[in-house]
PDB file of C-alpha atoms in Angstrom:
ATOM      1  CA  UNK J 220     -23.786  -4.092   7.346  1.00  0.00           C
ATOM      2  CA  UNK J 221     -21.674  -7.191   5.953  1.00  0.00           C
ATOM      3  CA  UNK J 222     -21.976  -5.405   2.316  1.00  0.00           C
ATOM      4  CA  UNK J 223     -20.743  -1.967   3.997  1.00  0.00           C
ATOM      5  CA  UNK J 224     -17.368  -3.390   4.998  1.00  0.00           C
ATOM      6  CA  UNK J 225     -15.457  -3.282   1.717  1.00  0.00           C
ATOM      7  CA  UNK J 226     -16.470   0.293   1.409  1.00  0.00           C
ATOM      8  CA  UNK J 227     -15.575   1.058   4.977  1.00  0.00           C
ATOM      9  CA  UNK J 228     -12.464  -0.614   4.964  1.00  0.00           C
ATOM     10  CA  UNK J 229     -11.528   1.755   1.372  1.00  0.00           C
ATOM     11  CA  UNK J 230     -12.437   4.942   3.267  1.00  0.00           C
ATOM     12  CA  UNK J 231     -10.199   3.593   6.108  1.00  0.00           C
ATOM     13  CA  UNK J 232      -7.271   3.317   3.238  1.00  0.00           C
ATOM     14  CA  UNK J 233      -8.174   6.165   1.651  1.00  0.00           C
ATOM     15  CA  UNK J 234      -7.514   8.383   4.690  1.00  0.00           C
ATOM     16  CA  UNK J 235      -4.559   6.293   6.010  1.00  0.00           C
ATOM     17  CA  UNK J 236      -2.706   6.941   1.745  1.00  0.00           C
ATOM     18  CA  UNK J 237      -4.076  10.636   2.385  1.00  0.00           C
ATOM     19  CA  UNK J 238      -1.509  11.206   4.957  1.00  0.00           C
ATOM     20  CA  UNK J 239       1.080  12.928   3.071  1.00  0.00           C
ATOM     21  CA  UNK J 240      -1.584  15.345   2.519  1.00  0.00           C
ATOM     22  CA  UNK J 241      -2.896  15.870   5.841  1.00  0.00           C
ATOM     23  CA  UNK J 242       0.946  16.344   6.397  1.00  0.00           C
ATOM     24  CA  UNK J 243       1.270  19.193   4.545  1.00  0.00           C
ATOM     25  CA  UNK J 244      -2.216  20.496   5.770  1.00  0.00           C
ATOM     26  CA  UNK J 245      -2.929  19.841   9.002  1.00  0.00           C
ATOM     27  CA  UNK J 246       1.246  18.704  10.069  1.00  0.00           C
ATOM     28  CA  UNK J 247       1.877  22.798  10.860  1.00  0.00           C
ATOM     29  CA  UNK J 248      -1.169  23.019  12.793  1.00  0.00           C
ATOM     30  CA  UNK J 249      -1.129  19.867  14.262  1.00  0.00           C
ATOM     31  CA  UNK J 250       2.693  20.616  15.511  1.00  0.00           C
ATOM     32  CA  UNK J 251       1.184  24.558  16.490  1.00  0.00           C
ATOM     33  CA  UNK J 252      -1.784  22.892  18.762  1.00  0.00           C
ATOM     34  CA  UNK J 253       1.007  20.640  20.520  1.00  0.00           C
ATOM     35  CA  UNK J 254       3.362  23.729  21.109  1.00  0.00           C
ATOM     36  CA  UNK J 255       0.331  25.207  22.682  1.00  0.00           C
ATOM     37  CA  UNK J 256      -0.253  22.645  25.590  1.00  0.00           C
ATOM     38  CA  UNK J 257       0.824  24.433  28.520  1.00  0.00           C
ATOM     39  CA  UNK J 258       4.215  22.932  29.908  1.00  0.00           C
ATOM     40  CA  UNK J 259       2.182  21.236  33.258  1.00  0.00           C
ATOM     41  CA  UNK J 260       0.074  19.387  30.569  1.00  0.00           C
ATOM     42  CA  UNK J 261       2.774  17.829  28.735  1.00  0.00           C
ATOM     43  CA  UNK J 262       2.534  14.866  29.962  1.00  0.00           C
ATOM     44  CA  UNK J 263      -1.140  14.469  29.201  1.00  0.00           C
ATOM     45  CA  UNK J 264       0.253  15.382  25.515  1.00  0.00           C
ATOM     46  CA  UNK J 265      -1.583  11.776  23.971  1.00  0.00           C
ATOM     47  CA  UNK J 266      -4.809  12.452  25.687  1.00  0.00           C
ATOM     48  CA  UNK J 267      -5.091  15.394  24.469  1.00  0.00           C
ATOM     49  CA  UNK J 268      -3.890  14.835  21.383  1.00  0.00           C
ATOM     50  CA  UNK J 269      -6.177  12.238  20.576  1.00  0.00           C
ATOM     51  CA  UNK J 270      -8.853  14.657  21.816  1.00  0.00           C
ATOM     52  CA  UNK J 271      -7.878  17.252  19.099  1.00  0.00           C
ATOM     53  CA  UNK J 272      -8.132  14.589  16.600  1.00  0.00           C
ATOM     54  CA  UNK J 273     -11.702  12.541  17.746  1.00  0.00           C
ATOM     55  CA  UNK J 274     -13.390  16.235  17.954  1.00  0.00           C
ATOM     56  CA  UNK J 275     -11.746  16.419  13.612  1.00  0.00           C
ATOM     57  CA  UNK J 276     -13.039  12.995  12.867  1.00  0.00           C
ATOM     58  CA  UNK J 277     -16.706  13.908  14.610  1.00  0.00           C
ATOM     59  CA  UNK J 278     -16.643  16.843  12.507  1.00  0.00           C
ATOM     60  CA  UNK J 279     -15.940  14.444   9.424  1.00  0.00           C
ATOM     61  CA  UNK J 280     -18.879  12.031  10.056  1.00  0.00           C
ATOM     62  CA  UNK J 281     -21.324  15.262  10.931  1.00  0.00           C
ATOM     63  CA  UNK J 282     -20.341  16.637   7.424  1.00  0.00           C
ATOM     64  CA  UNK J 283     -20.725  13.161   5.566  1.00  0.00           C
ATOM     65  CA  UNK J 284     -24.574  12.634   7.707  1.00  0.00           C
ATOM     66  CA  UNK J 285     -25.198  16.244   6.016  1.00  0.00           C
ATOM     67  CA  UNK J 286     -24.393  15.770   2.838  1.00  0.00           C
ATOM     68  CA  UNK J 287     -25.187  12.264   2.707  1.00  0.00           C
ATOM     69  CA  UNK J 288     -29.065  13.840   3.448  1.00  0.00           C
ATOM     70  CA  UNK J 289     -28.604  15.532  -0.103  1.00  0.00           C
ATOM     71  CA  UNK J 290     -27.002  12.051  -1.804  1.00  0.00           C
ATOM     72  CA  UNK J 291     -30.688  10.282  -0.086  1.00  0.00           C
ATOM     73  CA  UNK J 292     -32.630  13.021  -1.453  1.00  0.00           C
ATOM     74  CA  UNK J 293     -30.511  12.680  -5.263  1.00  0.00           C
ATOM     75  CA  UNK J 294     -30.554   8.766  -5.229  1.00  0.00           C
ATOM     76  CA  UNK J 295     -33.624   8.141  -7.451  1.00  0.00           C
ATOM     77  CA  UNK J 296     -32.828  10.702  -9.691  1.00  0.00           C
ATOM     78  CA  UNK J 297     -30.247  11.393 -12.545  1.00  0.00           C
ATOM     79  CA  UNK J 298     -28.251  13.948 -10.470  1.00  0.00           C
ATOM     80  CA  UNK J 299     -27.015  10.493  -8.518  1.00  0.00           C
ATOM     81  CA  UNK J 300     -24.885   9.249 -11.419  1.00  0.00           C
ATOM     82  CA  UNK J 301     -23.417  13.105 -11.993  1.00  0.00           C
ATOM     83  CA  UNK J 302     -22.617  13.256  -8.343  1.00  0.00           C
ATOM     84  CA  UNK J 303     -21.097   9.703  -8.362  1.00  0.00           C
ATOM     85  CA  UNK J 304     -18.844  10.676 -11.374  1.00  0.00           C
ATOM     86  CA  UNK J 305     -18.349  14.238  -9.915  1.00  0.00           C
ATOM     87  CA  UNK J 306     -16.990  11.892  -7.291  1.00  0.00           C
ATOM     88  CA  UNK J 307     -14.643  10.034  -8.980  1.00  0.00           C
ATOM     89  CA  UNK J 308     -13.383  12.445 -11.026  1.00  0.00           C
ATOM     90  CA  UNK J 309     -12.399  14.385  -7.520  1.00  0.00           C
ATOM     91  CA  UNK J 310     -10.606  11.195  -6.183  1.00  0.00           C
ATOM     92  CA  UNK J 311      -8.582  11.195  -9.067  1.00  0.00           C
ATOM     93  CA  UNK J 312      -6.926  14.433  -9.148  1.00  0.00           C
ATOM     94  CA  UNK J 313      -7.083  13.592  -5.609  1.00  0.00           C
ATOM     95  CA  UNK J 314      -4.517  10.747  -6.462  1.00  0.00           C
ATOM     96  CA  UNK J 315      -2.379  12.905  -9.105  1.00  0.00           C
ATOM     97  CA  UNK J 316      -2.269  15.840  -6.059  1.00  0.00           C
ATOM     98  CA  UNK J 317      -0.760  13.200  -3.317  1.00  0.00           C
ATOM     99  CA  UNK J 318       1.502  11.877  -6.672  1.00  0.00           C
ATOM    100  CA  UNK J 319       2.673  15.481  -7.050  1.00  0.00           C
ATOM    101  CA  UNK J 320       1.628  15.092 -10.788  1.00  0.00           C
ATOM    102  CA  UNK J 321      -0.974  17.849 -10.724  1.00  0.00           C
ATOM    103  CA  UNK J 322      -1.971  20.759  -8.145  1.00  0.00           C
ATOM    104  CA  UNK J 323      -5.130  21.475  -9.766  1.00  0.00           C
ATOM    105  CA  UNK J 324      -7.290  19.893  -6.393  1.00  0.00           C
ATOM    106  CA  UNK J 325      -5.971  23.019  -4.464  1.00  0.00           C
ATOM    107  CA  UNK J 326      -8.821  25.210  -6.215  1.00  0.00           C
ATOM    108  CA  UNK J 327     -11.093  23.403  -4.577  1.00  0.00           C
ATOM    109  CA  UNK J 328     -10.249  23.784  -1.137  1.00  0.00           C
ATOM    110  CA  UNK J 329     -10.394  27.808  -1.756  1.00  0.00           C
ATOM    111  CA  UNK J 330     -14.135  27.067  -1.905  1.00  0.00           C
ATOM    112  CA  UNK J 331     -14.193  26.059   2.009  1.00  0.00           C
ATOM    113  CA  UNK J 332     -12.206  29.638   2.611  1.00  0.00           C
ATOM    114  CA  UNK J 333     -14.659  31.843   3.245  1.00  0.00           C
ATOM    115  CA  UNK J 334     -16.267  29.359   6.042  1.00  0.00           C
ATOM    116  CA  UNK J 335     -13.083  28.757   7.576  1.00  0.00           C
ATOM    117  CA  UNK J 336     -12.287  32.432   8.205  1.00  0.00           C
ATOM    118  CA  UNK J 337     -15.604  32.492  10.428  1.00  0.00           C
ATOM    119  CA  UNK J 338     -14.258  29.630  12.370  1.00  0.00           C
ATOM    120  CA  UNK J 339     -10.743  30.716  12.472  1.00  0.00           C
ATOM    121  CA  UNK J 340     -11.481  33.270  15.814  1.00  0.00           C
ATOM    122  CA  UNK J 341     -13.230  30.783  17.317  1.00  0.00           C
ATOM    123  CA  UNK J 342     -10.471  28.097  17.313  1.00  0.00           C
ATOM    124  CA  UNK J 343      -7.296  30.850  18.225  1.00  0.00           C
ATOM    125  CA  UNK J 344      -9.453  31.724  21.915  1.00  0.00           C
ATOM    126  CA  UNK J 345      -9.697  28.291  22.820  1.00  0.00           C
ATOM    127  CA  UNK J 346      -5.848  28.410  22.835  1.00  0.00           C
ATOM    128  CA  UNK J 347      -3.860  27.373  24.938  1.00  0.00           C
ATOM    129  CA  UNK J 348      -5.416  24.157  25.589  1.00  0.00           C
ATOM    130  CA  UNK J 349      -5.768  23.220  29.360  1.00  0.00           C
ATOM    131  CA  UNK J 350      -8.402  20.122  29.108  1.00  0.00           C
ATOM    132  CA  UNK J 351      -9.659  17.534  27.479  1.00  0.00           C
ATOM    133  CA  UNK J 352     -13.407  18.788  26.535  1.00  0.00           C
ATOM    134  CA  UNK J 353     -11.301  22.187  25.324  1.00  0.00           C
ATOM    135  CA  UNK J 354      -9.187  20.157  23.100  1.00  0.00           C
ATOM    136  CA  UNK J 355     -12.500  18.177  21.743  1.00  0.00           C
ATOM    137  CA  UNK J 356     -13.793  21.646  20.918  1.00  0.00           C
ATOM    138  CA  UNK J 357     -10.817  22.766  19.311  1.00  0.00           C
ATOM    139  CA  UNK J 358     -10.495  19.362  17.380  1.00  0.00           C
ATOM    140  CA  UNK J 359     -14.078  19.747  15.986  1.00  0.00           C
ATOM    141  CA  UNK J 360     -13.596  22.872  14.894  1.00  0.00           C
ATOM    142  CA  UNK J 361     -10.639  22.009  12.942  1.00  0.00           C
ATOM    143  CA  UNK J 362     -12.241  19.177  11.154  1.00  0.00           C
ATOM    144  CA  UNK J 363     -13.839  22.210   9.438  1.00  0.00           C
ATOM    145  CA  UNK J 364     -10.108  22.982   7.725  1.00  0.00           C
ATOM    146  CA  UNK J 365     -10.498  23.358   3.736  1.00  0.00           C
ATOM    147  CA  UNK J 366      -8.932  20.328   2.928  1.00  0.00           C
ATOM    148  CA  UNK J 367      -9.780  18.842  -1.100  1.00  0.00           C
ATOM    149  CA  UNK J 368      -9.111  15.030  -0.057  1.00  0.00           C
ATOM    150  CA  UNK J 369     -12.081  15.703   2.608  1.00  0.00           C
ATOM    151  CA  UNK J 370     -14.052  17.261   0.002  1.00  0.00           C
ATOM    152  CA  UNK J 371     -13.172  14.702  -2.523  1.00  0.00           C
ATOM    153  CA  UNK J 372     -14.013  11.904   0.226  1.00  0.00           C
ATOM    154  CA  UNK J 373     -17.531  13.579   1.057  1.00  0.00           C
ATOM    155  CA  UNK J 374     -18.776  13.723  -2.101  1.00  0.00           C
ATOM    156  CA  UNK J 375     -17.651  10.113  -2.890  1.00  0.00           C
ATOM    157  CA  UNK J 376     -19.533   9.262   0.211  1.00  0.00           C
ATOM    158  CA  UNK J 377     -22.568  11.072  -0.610  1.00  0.00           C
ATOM    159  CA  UNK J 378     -22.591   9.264  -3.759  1.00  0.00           C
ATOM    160  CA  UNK J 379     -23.801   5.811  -1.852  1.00  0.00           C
ATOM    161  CA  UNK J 380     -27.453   7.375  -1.486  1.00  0.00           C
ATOM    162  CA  UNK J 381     -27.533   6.966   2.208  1.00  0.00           C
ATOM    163  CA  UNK J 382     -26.800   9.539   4.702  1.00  0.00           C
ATOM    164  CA  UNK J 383     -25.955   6.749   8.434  1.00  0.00           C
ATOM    165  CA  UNK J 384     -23.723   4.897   5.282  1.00  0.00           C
ATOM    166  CA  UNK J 385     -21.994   8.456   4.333  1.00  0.00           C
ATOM    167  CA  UNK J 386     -21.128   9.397   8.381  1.00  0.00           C
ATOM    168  CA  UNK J 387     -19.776   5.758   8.841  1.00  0.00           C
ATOM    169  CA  UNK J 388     -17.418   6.367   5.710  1.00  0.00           C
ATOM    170  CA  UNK J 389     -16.246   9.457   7.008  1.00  0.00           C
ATOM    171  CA  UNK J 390     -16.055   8.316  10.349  1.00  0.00           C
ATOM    172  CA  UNK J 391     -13.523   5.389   8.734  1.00  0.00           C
ATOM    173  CA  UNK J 392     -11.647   7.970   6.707  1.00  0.00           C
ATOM    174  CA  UNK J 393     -11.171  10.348   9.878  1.00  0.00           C
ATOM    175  CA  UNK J 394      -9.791   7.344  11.458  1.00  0.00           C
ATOM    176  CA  UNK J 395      -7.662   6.489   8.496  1.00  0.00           C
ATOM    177  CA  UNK J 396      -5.271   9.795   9.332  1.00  0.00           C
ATOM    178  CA  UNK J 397      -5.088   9.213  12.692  1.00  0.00           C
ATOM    179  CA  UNK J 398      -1.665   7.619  12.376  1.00  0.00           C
ATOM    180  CA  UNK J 399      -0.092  10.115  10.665  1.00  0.00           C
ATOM    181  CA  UNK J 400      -1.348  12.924  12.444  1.00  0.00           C
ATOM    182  CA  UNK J 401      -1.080  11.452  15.758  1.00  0.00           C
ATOM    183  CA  UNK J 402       2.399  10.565  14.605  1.00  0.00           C
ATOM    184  CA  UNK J 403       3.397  14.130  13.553  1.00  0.00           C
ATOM    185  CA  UNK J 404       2.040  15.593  17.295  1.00  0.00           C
ATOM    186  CA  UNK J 405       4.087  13.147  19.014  1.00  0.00           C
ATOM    187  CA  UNK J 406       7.097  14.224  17.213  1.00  0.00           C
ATOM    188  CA  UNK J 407       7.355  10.785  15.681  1.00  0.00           C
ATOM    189  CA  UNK J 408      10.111  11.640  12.660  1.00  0.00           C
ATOM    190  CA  UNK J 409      10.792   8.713  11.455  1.00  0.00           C
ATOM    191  CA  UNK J 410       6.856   7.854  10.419  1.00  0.00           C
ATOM    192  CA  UNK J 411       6.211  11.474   9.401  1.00  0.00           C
ATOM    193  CA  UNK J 412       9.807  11.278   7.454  1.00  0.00           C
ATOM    194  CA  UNK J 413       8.821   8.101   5.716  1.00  0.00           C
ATOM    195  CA  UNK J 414       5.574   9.464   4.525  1.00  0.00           C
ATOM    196  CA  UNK J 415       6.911  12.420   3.222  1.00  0.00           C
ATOM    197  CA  UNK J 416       8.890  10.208   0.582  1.00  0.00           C
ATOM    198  CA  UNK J 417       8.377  10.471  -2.978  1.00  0.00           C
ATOM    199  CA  UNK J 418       7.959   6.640  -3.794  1.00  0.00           C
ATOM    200  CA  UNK J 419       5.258   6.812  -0.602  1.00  0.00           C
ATOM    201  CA  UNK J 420       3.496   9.314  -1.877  1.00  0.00           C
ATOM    202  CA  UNK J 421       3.640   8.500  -5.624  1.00  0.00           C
ATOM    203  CA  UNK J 422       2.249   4.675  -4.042  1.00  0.00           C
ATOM    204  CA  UNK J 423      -0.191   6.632  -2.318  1.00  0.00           C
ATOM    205  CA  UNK J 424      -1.288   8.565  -5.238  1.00  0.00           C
ATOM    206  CA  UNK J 425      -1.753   5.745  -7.474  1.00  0.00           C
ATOM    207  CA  UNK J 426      -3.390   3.611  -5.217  1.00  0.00           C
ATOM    208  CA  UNK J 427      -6.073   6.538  -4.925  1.00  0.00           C
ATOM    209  CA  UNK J 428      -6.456   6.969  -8.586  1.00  0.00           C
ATOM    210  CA  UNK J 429      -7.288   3.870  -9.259  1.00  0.00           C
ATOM    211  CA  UNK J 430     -10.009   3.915  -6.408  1.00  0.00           C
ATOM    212  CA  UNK J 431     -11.579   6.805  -8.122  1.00  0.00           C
ATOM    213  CA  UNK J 432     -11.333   4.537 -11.398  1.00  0.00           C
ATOM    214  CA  UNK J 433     -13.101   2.221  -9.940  1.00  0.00           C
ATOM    215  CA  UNK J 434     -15.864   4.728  -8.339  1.00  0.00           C
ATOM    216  CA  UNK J 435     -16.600   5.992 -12.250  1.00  0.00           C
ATOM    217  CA  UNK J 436     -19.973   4.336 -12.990  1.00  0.00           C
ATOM    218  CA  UNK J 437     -19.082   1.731 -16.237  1.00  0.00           C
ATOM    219  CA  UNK J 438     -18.825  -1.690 -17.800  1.00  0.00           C
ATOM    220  CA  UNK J 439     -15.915  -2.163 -15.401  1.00  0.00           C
ATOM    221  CA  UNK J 440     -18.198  -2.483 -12.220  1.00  0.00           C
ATOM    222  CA  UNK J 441     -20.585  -4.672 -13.656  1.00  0.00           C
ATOM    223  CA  UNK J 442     -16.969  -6.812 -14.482  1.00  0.00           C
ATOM    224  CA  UNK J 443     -16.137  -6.760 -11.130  1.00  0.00           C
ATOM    225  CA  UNK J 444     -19.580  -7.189  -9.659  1.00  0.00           C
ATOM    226  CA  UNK J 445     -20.083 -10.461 -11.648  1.00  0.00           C
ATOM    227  CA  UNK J 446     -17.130 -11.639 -10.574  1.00  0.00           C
ATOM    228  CA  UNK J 447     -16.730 -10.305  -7.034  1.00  0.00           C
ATOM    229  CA  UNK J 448     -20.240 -11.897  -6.176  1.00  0.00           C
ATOM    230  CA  UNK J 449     -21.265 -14.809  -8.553  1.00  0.00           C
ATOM    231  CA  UNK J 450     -24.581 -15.989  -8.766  1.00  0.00           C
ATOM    232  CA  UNK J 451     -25.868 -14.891  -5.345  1.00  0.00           C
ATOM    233  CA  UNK J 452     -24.625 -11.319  -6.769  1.00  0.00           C
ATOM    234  CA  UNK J 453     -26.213 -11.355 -10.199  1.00  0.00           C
ATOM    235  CA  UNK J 454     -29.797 -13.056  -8.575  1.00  0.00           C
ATOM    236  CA  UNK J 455     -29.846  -9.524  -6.748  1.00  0.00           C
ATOM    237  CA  UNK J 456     -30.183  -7.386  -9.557  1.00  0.00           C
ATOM    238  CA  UNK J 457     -29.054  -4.388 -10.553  1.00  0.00           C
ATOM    239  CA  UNK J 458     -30.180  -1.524  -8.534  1.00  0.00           C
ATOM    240  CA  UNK J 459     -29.184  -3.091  -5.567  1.00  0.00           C
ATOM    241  CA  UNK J 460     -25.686  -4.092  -6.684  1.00  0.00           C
ATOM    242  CA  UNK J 461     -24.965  -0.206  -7.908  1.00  0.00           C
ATOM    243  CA  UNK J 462     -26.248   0.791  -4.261  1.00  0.00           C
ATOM    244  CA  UNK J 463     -23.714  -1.331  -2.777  1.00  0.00           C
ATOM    245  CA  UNK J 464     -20.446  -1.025  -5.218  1.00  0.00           C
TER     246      UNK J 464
END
């Protein structure tokens, strides 16, 4: 568990720099769900607000538990260094997208479309929200919302091998945008105004590149490995150190 927190803690920051994305995905429907409280539930506007977003972040870890199924089943094989630099290569358009360098990502979230229409019916009759298991339902179903940092997040999770690791990383990444979208819901302008900044989000994108740099499989991680871990590292061998950088 000890060797899981650096890679926790990363999926934490990854969602938390994501947030000028989940602005511009999730901000208009995040801002539509809180118009559609009913006025005598206003002022249970945080519970159910954070109600919408724990049902999105359950949705997260049941997606990274599924596909981190297929990563377990890939892990011995060849396919788990493709899917690890499939990965990485996702993060970092993932970073030039949130830099505003390069819009290519946004093909990639047309491939969650088609799902998303099914769900789309589903989510409108549960508005307007009246109650907190409602607003879990509605929040789950939303976590379902093409969105290519997700996707670019899953697959990087899948990449570890194990599918309790993958939920847990997507359970930290849910929690990562909390802030933001929390912020946004409560009307909070001067967070959701400071995120939307270029230098923020140019930070942001960076930052997330050079994650996804240093998710590519190369001499760089064995650098980093010998250096992070010393001797008890290197006496561990190998396989064990890819499985847990």
């Amino acid at each position: 568990m000890i060797d899981l927190l650096p890679l926790l803690l990363s999926a934490f920051v990854l969602g938390l720099l994501g947030g000028g994305h989940c602005l511009g995905m999730c901000g208009g429907l995040m801002g539509a769900l809180t118009m559609a409280i009913p006025p005598e539930q206003r002022t249970r506007r945080l519970r159910l607000l954070v109600a919408y977003n724990l049902g999105r972040v359950l949705s997260y870890a049941t997606a990274g538990l599924l596909i981190g199924l297929a990563g377990w089943a890939v892990a011995s094989s060849p396919a788990a260094m493709a899917l690890r630099v499939v990965a990485a290569l996702l993060l970092i358009s993932m970073g030039l997208y949130l830099a505003g360098w390069w819009n290519g990502l946004t093909r990639v979230e047309a491939l969650g479309r088609g799902l998303w229409k099914r769900i789309q019916p589903v989510a409108s009759r549960l508005m307007p929200v009246r109650n907190l298991p409602q607003a879990l339902l509605l929040g789950t179903l939303w976590g379902w919302l093409p969105c290519g940092l997700v996707y670019s997040t899953l697959l990087w999770s899948a990449s570890q091998g194990d599918a309790l690791e993958s939920a847990l990383l997507m359970l930290a990444f849910g929690v990562g945008t909390w802030p933001v979208l929390l912020a946004t819901g409560l009307a909070a302008e001067r967070i959701t105004a400071l995120l939307r900044k270029r230098n923020v989000r140019m930070l942001g994108g960076v930052m997330v590149i050079l994650f996804g740099l240093w998710t590519l499989p190369g001499p760089h991680q064995h650098w980093l490995m010998g250096h992070g871990g010393g001797a008890g590292s290197q006496a561990q061998g190998t396989p064990a150190q890819l499985h847990h950088h």
